[in-house]
Coordinates of C-alpha atoms in Angstrom, one line a residue:
X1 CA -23.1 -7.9 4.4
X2 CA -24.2 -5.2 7.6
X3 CA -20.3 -5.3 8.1
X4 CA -20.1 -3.4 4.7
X5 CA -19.7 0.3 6.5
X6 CA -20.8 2.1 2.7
X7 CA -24.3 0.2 3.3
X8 CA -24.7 0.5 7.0
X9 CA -27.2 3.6 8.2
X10 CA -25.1 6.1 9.1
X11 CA -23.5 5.8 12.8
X12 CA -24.4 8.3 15.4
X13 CA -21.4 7.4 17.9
X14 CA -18.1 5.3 16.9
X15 CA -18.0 1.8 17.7
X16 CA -16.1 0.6 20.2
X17 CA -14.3 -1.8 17.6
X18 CA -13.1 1.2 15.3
X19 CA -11.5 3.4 18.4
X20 CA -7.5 2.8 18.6
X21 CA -5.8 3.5 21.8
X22 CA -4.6 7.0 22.7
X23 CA -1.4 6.6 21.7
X24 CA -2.1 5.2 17.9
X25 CA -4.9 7.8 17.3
X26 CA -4.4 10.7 15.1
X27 CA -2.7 13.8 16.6
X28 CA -3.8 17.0 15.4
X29 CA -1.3 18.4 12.5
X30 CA -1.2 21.6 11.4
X31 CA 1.6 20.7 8.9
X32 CA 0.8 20.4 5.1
X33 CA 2.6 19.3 2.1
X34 CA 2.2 19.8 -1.8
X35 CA 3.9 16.8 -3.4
X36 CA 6.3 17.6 -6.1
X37 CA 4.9 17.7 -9.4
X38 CA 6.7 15.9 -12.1
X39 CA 5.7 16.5 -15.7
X40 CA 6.6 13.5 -17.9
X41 CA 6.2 14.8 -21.5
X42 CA 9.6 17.0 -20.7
X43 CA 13.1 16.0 -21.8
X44 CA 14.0 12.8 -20.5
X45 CA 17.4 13.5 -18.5
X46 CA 15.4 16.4 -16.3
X47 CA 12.4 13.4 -15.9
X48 CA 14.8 11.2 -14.5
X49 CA 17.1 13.2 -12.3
X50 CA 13.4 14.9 -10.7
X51 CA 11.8 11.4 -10.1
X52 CA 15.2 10.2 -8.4
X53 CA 15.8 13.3 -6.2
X54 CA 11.8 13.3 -5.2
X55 CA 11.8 9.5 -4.5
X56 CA 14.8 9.7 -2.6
X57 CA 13.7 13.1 -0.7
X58 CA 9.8 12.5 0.5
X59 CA 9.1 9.0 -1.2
X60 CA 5.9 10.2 -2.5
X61 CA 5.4 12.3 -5.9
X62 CA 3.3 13.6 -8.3
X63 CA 3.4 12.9 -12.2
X64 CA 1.4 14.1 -15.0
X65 CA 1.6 14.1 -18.7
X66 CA 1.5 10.5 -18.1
X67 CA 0.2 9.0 -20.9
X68 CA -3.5 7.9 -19.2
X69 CA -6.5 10.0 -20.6
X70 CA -8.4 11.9 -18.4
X71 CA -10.8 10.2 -19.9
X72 CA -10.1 7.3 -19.0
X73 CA -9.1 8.5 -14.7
X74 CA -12.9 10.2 -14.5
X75 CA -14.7 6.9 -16.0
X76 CA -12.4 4.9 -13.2
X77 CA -13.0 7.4 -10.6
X78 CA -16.8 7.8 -11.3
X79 CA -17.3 3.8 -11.7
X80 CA -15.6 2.7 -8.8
X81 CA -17.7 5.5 -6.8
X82 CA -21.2 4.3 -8.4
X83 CA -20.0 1.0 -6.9
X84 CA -20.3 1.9 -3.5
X85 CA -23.4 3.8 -3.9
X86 CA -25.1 0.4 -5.1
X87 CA -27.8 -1.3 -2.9
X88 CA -26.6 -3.7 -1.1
X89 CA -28.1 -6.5 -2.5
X90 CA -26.3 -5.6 -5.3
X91 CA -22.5 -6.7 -3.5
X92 CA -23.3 -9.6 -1.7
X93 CA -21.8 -11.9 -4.0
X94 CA -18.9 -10.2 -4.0
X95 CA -18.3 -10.1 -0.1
X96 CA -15.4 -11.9 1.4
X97 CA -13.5 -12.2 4.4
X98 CA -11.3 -14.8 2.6
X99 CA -7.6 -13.2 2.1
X100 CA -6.4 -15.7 -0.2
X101 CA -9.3 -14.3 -2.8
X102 CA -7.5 -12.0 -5.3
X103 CA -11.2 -10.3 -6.7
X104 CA -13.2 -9.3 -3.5
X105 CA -15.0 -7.0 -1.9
X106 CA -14.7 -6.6 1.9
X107 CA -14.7 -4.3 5.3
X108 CA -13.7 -2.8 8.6
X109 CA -10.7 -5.2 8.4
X110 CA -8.9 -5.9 12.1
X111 CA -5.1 -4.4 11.7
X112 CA -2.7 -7.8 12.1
X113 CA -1.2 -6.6 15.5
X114 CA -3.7 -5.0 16.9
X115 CA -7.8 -5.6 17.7
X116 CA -9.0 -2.8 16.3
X117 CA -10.9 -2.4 13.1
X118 CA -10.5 0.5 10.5
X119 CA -12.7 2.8 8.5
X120 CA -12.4 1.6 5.1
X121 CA -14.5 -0.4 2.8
X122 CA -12.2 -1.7 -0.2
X123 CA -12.9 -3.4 -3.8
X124 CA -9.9 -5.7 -4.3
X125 CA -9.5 -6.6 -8.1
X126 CA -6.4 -8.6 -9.9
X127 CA -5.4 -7.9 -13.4
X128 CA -3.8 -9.7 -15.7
X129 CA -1.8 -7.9 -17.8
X130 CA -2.9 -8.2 -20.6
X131 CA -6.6 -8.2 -18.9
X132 CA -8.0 -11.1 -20.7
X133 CA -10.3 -13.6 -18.9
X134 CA -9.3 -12.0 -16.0
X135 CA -12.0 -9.2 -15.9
X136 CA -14.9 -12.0 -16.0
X137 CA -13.9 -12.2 -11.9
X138 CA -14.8 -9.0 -11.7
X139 CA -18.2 -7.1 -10.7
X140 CA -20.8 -7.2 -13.3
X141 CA -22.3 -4.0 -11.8
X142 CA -22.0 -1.1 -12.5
X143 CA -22.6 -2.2 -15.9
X144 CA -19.6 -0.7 -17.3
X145 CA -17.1 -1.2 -14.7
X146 CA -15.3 -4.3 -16.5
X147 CA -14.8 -2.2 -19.4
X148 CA -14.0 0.9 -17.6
X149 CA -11.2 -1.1 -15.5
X150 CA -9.4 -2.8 -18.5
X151 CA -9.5 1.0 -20.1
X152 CA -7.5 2.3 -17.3
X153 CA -5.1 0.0 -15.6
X154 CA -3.1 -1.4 -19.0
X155 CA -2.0 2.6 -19.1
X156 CA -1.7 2.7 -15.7
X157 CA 0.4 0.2 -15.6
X158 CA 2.6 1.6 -18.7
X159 CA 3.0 4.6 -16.3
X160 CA 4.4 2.2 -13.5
X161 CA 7.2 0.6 -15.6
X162 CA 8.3 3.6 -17.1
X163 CA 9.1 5.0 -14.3
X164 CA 11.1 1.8 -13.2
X165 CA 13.2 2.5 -16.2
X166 CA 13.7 6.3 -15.4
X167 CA 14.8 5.0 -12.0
X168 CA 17.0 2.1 -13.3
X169 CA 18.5 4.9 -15.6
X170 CA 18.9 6.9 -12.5
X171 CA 20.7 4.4 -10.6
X172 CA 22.7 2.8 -13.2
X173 CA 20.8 -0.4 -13.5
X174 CA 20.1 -1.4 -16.9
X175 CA 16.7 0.2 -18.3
X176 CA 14.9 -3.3 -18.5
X177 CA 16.2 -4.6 -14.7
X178 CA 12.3 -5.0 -13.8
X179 CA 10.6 -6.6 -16.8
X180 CA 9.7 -9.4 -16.9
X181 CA 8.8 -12.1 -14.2
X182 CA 10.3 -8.8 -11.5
X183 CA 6.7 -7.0 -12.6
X184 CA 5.1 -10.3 -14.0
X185 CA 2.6 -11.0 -11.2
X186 CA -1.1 -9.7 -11.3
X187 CA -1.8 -5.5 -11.2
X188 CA -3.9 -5.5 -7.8
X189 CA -6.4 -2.4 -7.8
X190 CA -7.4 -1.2 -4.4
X191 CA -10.4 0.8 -4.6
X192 CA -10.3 2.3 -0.7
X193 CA -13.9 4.0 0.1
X194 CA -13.5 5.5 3.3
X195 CA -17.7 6.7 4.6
X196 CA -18.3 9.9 7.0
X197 CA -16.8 8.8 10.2
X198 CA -18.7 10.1 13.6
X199 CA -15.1 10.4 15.2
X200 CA -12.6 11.2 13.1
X201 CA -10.3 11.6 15.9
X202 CA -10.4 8.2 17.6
X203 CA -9.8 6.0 14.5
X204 CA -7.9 5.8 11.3
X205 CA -9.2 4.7 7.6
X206 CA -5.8 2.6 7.3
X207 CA -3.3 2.3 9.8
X208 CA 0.6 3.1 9.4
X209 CA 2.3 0.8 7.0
X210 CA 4.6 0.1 3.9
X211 CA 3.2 -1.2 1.0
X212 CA 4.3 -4.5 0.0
X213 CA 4.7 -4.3 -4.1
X214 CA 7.2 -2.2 -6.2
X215 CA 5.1 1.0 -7.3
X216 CA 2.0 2.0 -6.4
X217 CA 0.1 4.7 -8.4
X218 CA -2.7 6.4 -6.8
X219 CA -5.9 8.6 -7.5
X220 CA -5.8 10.2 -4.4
X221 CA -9.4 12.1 -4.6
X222 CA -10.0 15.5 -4.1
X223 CA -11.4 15.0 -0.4
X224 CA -8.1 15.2 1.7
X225 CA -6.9 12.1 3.7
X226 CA -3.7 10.7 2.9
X227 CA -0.8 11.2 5.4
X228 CA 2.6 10.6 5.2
X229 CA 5.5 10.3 7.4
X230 CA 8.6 12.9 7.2
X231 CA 11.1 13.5 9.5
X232 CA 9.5 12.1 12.7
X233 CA 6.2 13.7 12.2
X234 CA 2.9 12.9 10.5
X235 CA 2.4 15.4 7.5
X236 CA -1.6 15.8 5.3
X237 CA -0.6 15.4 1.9
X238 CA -2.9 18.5 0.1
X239 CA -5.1 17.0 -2.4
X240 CA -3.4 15.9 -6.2
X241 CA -3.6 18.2 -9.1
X242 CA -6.1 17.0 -11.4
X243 CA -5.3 13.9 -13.7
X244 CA -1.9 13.7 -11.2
X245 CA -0.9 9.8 -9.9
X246 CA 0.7 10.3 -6.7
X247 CA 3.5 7.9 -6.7
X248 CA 5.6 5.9 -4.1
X249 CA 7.7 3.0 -3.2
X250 CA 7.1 -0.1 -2.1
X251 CA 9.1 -2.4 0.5
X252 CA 10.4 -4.9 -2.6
X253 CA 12.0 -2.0 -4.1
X254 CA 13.7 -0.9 -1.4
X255 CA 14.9 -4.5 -0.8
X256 CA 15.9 -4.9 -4.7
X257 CA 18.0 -1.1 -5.0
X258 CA 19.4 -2.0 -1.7
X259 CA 18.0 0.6 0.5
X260 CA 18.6 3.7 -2.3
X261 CA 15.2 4.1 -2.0
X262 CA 12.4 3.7 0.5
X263 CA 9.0 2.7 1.1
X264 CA 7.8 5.2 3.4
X265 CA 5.0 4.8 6.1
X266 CA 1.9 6.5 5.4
X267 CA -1.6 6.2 6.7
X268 CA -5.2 7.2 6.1
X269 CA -7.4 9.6 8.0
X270 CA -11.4 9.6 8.1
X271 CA -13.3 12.7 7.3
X272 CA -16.3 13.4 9.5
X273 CA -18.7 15.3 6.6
X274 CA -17.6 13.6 3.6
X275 CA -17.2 10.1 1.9
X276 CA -12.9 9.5 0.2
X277 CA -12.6 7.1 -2.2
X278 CA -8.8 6.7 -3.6
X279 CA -7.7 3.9 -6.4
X280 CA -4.6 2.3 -5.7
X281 CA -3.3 0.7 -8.5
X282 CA 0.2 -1.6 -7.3
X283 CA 2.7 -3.4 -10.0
X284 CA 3.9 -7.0 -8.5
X285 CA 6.1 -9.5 -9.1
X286 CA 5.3 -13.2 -9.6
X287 CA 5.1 -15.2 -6.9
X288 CA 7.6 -17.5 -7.0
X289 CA 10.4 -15.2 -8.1
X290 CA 13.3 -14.1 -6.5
X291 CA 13.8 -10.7 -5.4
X292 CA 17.1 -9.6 -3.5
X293 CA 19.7 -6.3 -3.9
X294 CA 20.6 -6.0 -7.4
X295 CA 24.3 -6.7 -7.9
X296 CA 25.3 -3.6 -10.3
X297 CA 24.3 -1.7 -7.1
X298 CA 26.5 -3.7 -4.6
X299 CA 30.3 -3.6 -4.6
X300 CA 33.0 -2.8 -2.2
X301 CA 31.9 -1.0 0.9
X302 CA 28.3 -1.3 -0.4
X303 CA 27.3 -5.2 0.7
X304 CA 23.8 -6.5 0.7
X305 CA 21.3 -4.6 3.1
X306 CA 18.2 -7.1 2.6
X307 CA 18.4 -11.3 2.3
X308 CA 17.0 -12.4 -1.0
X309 CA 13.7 -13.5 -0.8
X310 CA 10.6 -14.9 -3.0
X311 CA 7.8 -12.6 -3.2
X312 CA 5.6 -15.6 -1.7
X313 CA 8.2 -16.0 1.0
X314 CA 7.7 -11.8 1.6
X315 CA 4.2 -12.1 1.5
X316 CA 3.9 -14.6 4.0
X317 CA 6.2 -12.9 6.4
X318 CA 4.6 -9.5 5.7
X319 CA 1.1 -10.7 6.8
X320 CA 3.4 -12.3 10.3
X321 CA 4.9 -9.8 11.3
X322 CA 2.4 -6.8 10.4
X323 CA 2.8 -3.3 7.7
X324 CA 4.9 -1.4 10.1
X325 CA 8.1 -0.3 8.4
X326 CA 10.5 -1.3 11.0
X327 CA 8.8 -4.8 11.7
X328 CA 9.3 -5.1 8.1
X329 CA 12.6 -4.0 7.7
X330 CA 13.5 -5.7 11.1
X331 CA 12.9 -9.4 9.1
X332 CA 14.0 -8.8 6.0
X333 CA 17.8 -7.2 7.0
X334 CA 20.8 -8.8 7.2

């Protein structure tokens, strides 16, 4: 449990484990973005054309009027924060370096293709949807975070598939393309706590990479971190307006529209003064299912960018070959 970085004493100096070469490290960047904001209670055809055109544009979004209480984000928020602030003694049982676990807690993971570790303490937890049984895996401390959880990703996850149907709308797919065994798999919540760092220039709190679901919906915190890569160059995302998911794509939905739209690279930076803690929340499909370029979105001229694939089959390679977006996209094209 010392490797737990939340319940370490504070470091004086980096470790030498945590520093990444010069050339991987953070660069200084002076260049800031404010996600567009998309509001969700307003007519449906300007939703759908804004999420498109912003999905398409940056890859990363805003959306509010979503449905999800503010209620219910600042009970997530402030449970998933009281969980890192318990004693130690109070997580051990949780701890585990074991990947294949779907509901653990774990730290300072080593980047696939690379030695070095990263800043980030995370709470893994898989949701059934609904909940059910599934909760009993969880923590039992804080005392209210089972119920606090099952309060907020069932809405969160309402959020996620409507805005697959706003995008299937968008593209010409049939509303319902991604119900069913397509979002069928488990809701994994990433709660990413990211402690003061002593060098916040010689190491990163997640490394550059895709994610590896469909959509991922994310309190982002209000202490600035997130990065995301535009045009060649590494832009700081400002901080989310309040009650905001910042939205993007995943790698499998890039594969299943065919390349309409992306899943772009992004990154997490440590703060030297202040503890981040973001909550990830990412819809996936079940394992064994199929997932290839949807055929209403292929035709003459337009052939299959991606090989179909099962999400097991992605997984696997994923975890080979590393996050990167081009070592990703470099296996899965045809």
């Amino acid at each position: 449990m010392a490797n737990l970085l939340s319940s370490a004493p504070t470091h004086a100096t980096l470790p030498d484990c945590f520093v990444f070469p010069p050339d991987q490290r953070p660069p200084a960047s002076s260049q800031a973005v404010s996600l567009p904001v998309i509001d969700l209670s307003r007519g449906r055809d300007e939703v759908r054309r804004a999420v498109l055109d912003a999905g398409k544009e940056l890859g990363f979004f805003q959306v509010v009027n979503h449905g999800v209480s503010p209620e219910a984000i600042r009970d997530m928020e402030a449970v998933c924060a009281e969980f890192f602030r318990l004693p130690a003694e109070d997580k051990v049982g949780f701890y585990s370096e074991d990947t294949d676990k779907p509901n653990r807690l774990f730290s300072s993971t080593t980047y696939e293709l690379g030695g070095e570790k990263y800043w980030r303490d995370c709470l893994r937890l898989s949701c059934g949807s609904p909940v059910g049984d599934t909760k009993n895996n969880w923590p039992d401390k804080p005392q209210k975070l089972r119920e606090v959880v099952e309060k907020f990703v069932g809405p969160t996850r309402g959020v996620g598939m409507e805005l697959l149907r706003l995008l299937c709308e968008g593209m010409g797919l049939r509303p319902d393309y991604f119900e069913g065994d397509l979002t069928g798999g488990d809701v994994i919540i990433n709660v990413n706590h990211y402690p003061p760092c002593p060098a916040p220039g010689l190491t990163l709190g997640l490394p550059p990479h895709c994610d590896r679901n469909l959509i991922t919906l994310l309190l982002q915190s209000t202490v600035p971190g997130l990065q995301v890569s535009y045009k060649g160059d590494w832009i700081n995302v400002e901080s989310a307006v309040p009650n905001a998911f910042v939205v993007n794509f995943g790698h499998l939905l890039e594969i299943a529209t065919n390349g309409v739209l992306k899943s772009i690279e992004h990154r997490a930076m440590t703060n030297a003064a202040l503890a981040r803690t973001s909550v990830a929340t990412f819809i996936m499909p079940a394992a064994d299912i199929p997932i290839g370029p949807a055929e209403e979105l292929l035709g003459e001229g337009n052939p299959p960018r991606y090989r179909t694939v099962t999400f097991d089959e992605f997984m696997r390679v994923y975890k080979t070959v590393g996050a990167r977006r081009e070592s990703v996209e470099k296996a899965f094209k045809l």
